[in-house]
CSV table of C-alpha atoms in Angstrom, one decimal:
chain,number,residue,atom,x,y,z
A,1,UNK,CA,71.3,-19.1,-13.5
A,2,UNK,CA,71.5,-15.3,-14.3
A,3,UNK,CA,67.8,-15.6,-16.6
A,4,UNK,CA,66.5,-17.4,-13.0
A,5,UNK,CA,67.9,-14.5,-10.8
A,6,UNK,CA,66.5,-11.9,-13.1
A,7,UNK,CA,63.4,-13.9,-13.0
A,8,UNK,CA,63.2,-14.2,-9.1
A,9,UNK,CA,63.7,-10.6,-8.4
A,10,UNK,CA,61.0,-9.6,-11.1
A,11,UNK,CA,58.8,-11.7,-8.5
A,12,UNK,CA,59.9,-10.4,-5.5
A,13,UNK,CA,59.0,-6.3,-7.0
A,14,UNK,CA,55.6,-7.6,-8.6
A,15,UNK,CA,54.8,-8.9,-5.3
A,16,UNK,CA,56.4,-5.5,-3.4
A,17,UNK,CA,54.2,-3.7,-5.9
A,18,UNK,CA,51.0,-5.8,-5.0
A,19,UNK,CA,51.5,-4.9,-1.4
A,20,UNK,CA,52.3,-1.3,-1.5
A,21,UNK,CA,48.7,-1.1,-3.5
A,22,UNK,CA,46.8,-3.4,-0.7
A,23,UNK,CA,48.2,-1.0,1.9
A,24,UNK,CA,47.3,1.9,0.1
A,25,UNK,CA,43.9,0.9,-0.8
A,26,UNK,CA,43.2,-0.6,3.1
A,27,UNK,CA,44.6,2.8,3.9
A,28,UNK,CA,42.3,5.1,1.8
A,29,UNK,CA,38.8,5.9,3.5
A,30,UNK,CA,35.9,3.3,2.9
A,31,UNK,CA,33.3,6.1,2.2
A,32,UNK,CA,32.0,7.1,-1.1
A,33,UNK,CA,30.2,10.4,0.2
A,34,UNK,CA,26.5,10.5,-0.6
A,35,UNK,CA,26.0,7.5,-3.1
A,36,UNK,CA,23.1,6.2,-2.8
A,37,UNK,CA,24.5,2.8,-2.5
A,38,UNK,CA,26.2,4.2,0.6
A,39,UNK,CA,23.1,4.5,2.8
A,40,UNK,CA,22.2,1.6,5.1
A,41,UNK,CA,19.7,-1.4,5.0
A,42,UNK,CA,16.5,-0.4,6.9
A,43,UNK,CA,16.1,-2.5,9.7
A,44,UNK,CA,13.0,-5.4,8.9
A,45,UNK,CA,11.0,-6.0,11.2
A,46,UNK,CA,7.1,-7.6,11.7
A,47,UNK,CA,5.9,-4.6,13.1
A,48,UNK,CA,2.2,-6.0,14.3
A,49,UNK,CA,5.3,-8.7,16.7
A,50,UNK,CA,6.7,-5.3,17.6
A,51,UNK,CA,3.7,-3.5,18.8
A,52,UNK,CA,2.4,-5.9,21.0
A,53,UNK,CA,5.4,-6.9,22.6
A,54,UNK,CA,5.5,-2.8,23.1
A,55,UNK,CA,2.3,-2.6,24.7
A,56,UNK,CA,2.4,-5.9,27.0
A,57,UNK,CA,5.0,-4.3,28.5
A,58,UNK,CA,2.6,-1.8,30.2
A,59,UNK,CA,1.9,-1.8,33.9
A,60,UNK,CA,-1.5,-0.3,35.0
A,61,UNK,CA,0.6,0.6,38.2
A,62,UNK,CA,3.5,2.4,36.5
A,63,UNK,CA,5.6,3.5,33.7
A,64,UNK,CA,4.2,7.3,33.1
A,65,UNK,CA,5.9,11.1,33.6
A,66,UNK,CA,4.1,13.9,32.3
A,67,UNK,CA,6.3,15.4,29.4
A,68,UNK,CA,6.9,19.2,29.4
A,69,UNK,CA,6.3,21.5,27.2
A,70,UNK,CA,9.5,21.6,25.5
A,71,UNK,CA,9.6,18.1,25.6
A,72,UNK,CA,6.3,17.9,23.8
A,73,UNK,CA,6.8,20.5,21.3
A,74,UNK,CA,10.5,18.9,20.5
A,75,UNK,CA,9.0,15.4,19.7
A,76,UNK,CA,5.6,17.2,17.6
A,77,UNK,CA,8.6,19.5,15.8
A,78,UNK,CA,10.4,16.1,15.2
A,79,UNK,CA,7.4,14.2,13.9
A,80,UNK,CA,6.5,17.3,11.4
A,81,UNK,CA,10.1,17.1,10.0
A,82,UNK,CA,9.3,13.4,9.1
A,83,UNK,CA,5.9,14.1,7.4
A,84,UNK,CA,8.2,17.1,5.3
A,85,UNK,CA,9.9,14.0,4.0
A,86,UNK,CA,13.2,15.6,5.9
A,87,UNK,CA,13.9,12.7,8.5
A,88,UNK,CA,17.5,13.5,9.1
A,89,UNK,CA,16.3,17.3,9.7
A,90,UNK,CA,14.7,15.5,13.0
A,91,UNK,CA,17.4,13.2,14.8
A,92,UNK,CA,18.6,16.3,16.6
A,93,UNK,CA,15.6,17.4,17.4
A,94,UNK,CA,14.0,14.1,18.9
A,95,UNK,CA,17.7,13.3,20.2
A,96,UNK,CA,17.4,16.2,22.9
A,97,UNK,CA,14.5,14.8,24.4
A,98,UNK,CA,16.0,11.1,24.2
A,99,UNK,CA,14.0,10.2,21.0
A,100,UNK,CA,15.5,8.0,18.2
A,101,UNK,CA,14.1,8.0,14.5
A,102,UNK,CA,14.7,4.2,12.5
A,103,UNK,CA,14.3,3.7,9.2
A,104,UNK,CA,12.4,-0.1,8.9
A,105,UNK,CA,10.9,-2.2,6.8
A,106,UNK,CA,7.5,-4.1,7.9
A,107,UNK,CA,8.3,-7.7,7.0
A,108,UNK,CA,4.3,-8.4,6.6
A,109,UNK,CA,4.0,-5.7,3.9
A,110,UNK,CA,7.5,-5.0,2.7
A,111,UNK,CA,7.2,-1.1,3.0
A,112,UNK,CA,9.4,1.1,4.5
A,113,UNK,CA,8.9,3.2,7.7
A,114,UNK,CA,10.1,5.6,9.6
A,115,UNK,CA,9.4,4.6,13.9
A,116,UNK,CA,10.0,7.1,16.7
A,117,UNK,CA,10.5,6.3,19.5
A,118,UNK,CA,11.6,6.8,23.5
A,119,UNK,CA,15.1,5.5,23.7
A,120,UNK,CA,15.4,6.8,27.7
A,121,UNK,CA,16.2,3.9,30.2
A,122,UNK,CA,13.3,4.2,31.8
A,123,UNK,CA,9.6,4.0,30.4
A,124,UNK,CA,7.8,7.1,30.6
A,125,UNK,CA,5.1,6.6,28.5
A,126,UNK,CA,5.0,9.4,26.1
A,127,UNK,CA,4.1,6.8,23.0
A,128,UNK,CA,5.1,5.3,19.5
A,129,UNK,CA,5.4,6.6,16.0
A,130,UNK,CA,5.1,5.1,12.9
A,131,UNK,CA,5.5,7.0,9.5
A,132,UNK,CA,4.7,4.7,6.4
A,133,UNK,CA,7.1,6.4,3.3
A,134,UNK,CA,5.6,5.0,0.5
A,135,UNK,CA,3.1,8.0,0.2
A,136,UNK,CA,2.0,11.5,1.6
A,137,UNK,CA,0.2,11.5,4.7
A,138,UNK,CA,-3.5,10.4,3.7
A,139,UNK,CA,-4.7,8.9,7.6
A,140,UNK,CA,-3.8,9.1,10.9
A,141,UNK,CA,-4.2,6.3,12.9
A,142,UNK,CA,-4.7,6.5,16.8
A,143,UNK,CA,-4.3,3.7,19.4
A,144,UNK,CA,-4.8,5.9,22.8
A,145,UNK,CA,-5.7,2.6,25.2
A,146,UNK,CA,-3.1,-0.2,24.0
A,147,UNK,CA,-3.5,-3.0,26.6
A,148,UNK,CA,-6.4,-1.7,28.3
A,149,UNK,CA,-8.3,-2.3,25.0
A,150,UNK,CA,-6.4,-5.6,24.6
A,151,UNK,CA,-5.4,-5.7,20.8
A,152,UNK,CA,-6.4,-2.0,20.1
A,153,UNK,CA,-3.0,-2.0,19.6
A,154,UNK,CA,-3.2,-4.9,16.8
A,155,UNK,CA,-6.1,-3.7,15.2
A,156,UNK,CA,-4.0,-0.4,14.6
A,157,UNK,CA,-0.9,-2.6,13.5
A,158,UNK,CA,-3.2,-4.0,10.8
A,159,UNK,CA,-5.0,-1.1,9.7
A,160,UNK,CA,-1.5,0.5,9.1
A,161,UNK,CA,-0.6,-2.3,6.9
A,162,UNK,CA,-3.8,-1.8,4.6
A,163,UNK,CA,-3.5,2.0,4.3
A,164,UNK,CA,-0.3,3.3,3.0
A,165,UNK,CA,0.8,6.1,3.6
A,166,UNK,CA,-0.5,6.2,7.5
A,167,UNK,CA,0.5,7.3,10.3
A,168,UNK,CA,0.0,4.8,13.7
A,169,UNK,CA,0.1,6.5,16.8
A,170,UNK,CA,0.2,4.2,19.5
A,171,UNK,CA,0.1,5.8,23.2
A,172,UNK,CA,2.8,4.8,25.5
A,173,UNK,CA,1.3,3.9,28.6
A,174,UNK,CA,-1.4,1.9,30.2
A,175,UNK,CA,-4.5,4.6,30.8
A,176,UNK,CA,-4.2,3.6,34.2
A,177,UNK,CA,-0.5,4.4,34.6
A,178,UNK,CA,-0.8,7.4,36.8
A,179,UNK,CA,-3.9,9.1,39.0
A,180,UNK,CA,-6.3,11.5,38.1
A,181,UNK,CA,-6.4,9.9,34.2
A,182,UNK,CA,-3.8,11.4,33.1
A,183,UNK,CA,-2.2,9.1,31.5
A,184,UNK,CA,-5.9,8.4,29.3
A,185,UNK,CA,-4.4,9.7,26.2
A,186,UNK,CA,-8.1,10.4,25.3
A,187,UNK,CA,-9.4,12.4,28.2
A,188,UNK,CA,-6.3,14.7,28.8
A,189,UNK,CA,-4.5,17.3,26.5
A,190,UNK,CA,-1.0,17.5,28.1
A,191,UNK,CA,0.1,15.0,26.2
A,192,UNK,CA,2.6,13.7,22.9
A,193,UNK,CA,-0.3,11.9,22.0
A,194,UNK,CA,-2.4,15.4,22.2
A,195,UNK,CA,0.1,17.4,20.2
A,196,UNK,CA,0.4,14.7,17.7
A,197,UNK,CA,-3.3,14.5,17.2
A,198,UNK,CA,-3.5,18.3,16.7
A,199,UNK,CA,-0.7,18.1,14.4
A,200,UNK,CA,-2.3,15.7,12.0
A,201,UNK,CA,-5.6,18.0,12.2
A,202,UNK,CA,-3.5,21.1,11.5
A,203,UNK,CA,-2.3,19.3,8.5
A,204,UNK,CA,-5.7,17.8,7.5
A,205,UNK,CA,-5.1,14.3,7.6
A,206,UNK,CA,-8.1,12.3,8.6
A,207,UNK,CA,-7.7,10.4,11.8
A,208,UNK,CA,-9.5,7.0,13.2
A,209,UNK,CA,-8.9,6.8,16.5
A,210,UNK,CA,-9.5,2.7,17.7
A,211,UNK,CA,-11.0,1.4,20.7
A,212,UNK,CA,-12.2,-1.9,23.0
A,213,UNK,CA,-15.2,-2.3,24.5
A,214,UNK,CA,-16.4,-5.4,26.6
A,215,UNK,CA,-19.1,-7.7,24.9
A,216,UNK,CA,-21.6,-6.8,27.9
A,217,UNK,CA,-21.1,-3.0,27.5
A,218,UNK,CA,-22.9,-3.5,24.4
A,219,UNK,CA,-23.9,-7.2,23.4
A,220,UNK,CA,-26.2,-6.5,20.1
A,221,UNK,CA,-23.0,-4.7,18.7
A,222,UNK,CA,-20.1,-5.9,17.0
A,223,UNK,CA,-18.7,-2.0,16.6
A,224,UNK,CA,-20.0,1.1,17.8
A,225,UNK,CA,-19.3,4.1,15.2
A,226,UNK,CA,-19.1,8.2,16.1
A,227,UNK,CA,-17.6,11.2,15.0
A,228,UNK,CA,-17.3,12.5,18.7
A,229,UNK,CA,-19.1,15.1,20.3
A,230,UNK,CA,-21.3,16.1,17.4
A,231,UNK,CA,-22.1,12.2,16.4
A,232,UNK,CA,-22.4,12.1,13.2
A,233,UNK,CA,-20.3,13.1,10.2
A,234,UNK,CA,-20.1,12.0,6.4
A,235,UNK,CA,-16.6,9.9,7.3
A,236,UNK,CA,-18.7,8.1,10.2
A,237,UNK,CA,-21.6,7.6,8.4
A,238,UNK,CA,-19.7,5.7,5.3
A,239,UNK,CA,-17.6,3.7,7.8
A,240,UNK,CA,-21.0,2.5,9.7
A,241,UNK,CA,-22.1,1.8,6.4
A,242,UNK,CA,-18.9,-0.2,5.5
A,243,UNK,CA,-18.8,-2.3,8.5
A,244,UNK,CA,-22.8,-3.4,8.0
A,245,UNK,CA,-22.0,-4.2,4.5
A,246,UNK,CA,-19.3,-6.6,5.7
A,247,UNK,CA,-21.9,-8.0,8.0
A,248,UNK,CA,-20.8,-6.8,11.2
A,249,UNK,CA,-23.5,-5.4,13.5
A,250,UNK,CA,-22.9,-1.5,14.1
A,251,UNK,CA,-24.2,0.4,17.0
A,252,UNK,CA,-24.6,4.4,15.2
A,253,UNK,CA,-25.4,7.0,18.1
A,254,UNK,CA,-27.1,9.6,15.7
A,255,UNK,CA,-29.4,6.9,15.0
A,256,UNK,CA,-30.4,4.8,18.4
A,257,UNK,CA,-27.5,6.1,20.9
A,258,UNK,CA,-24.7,4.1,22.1
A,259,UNK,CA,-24.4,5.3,25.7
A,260,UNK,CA,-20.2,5.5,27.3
A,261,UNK,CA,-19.1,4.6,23.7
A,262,UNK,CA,-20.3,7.6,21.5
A,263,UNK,CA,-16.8,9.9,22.3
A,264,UNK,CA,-18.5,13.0,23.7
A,265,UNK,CA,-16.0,13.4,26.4
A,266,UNK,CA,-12.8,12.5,24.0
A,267,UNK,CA,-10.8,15.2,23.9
A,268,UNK,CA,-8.9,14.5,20.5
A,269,UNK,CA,-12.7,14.2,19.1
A,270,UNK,CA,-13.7,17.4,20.7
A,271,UNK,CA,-10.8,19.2,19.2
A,272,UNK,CA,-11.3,17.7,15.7
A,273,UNK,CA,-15.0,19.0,16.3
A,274,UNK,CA,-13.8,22.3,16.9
A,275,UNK,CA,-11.4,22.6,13.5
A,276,UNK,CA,-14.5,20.2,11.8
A,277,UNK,CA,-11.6,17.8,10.8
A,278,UNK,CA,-12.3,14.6,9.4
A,279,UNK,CA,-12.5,12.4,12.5
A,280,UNK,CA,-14.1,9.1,12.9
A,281,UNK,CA,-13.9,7.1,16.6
A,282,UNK,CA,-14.2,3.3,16.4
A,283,UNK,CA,-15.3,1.0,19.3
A,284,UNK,CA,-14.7,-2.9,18.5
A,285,UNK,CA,-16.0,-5.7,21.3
A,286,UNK,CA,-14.1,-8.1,22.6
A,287,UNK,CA,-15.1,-10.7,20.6
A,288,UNK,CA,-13.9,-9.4,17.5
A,289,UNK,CA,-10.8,-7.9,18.8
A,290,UNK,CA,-9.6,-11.4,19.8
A,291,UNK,CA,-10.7,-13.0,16.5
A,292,UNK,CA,-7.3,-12.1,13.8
A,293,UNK,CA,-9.7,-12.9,11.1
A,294,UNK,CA,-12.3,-10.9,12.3
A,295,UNK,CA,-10.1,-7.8,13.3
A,296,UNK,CA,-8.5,-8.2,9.7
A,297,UNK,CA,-11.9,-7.4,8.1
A,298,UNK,CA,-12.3,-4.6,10.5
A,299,UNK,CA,-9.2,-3.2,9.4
A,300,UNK,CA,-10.1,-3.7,5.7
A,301,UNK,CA,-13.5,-2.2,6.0
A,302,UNK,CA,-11.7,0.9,7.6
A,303,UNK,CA,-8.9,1.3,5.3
A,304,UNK,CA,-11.1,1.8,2.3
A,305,UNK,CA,-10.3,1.9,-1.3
A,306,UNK,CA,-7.6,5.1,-1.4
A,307,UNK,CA,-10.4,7.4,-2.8
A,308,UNK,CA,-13.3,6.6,0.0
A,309,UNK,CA,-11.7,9.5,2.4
């Protein structure tokens, strides 16, 4: 009887001691500081799903407020932060101006990147921003007409898949938001999308900047090719050359003229004309724009092997 006793309270403090350690360990804090293993899943996400839910959202009636220019220069300053590879350096920064930054992971491609984005209630347009992190900054992508070039937007989406380390710019308004164009992200300056384009000049990045055109507009034409105000450039004249090799029928305005699709009056191509930056403006039809096979060779004729740029 007394070996049982002895042996029943030797249970009873074992099983004290096991919950004086649970409480102790429930009571010490769960972080670990800055392990790595610490930091939390990216998001996944397909992105091209994302970005045209985005831009179907657009109104040609509404949904645009012309950003200051603290408000502009906060959400360049953010963006610049991100391209330093110093992302957290640029929540507080975007935050003030009711930005967010996201780490995600594109489901289609399995690469990580960084989206910026307007978290205010209400839509005002100012755009999107995607920062692929599995290389430096090698090409700026521009989407200044999602919706009003139906699948602009796309085409971007899958041009950013074939080209790491890109950055997708997608404007965040229908052109027709607002009067007097300016919400046309490529015919005013007092913009995001302005500041972001100058920004990607300033640091040399080459930039394609996608359109739509309407089959009509020009019917012999698959794409119509331009560097902007000057028309021509090496970068243009090896994409045209690109795009004809793939079989697609290129309209090139230093050779015949493309008239209301050559990007004389685009203002991110006239300021890319005046730093002679590497700029190339891209005009698809409809036709190929609503064919995903057909927008996928675009994209893959544009994106180049990494050492075409």
């Amino acid at each position: 009887m007394k070996k049982l006793r002895s042996t029943a309270r030797a249970s009873v403090a074992i099983a004290g001691a096991i919950v004086v350690v649970g409480l102790v360990l429930y009571l010490l804090p769960t972080g670990t500081g800055n392990r790595k293993d610490d930091k939390p899943e990216p998001g996944r996400t397909d992105l091209l799903s994302q970005v045209q839910q985005f831009s179907q959202g657009m109104s040609a009636e509404m949904g645009y407020t012309r950003p200051t220019q603290a408000e502009r220069t906060a959400i360049s300053t953010g963006v610049q932060r991100v391209l330093d590879n110093a992302p957290n350096e640029a929540k507080d920064v975007l935050a003030a101006v009711g930005y967010t930054i996201s780490e995600r992971v594109d489901t289609a491609t399995q690469r990580t990147y960084h989206e910026i984005s307007d978290n205010a209630g209400n839509p005002r347009g100012w755009g999107r921003i995607m920062i692929d992190t599995s290389e430096s900054a090698r090409l700026g992508i521009e989407v200044p007409h999602p919706k009003a070039d139906q699948d602009s937007e796309s085409l971007g989406v899958e041009l950013f898949r074939k080209a790491p380390g890109s950055v997708l710019v997608v404007a965040g308004a229908h052109r027709r938001a607002a009067e007097n164009r300016v919400a046309d992200m490529a015919h005013t300056t007092a913009t995001v999308f302005e500041d972001l384009h100058e920004l990607l000049v300033r640091r040399r990045v080459p930039v394609v900047q996608l359109h739509g055109f309407q089959n009509e507009t020009a019917p012999d034409s698959d794409v119509v090719v331009s560097a902007g105000p000057s028309l021509s450039s090496p970068s243009a004249e090896r994409a045209a050359q690109r795009l004809e090799s793939a079989g697609l029928s290129v309209c090139k305005p230093w050779v015949t003229g493309c008239p209301g699709l050559e990007a004389t009056t685009n203002v991110q191509a006239r300021y890319s004309d005046e730093q002679k930056a590497d700029f190339v403006h891209v005009e698809v039809s409809r036709d190929i724009r609503d064919n995903p096979s057909a927008r996928d060779q675009v994209a893959s004729v544009l994106a180049g092997k990494k050492g075409d740029r």
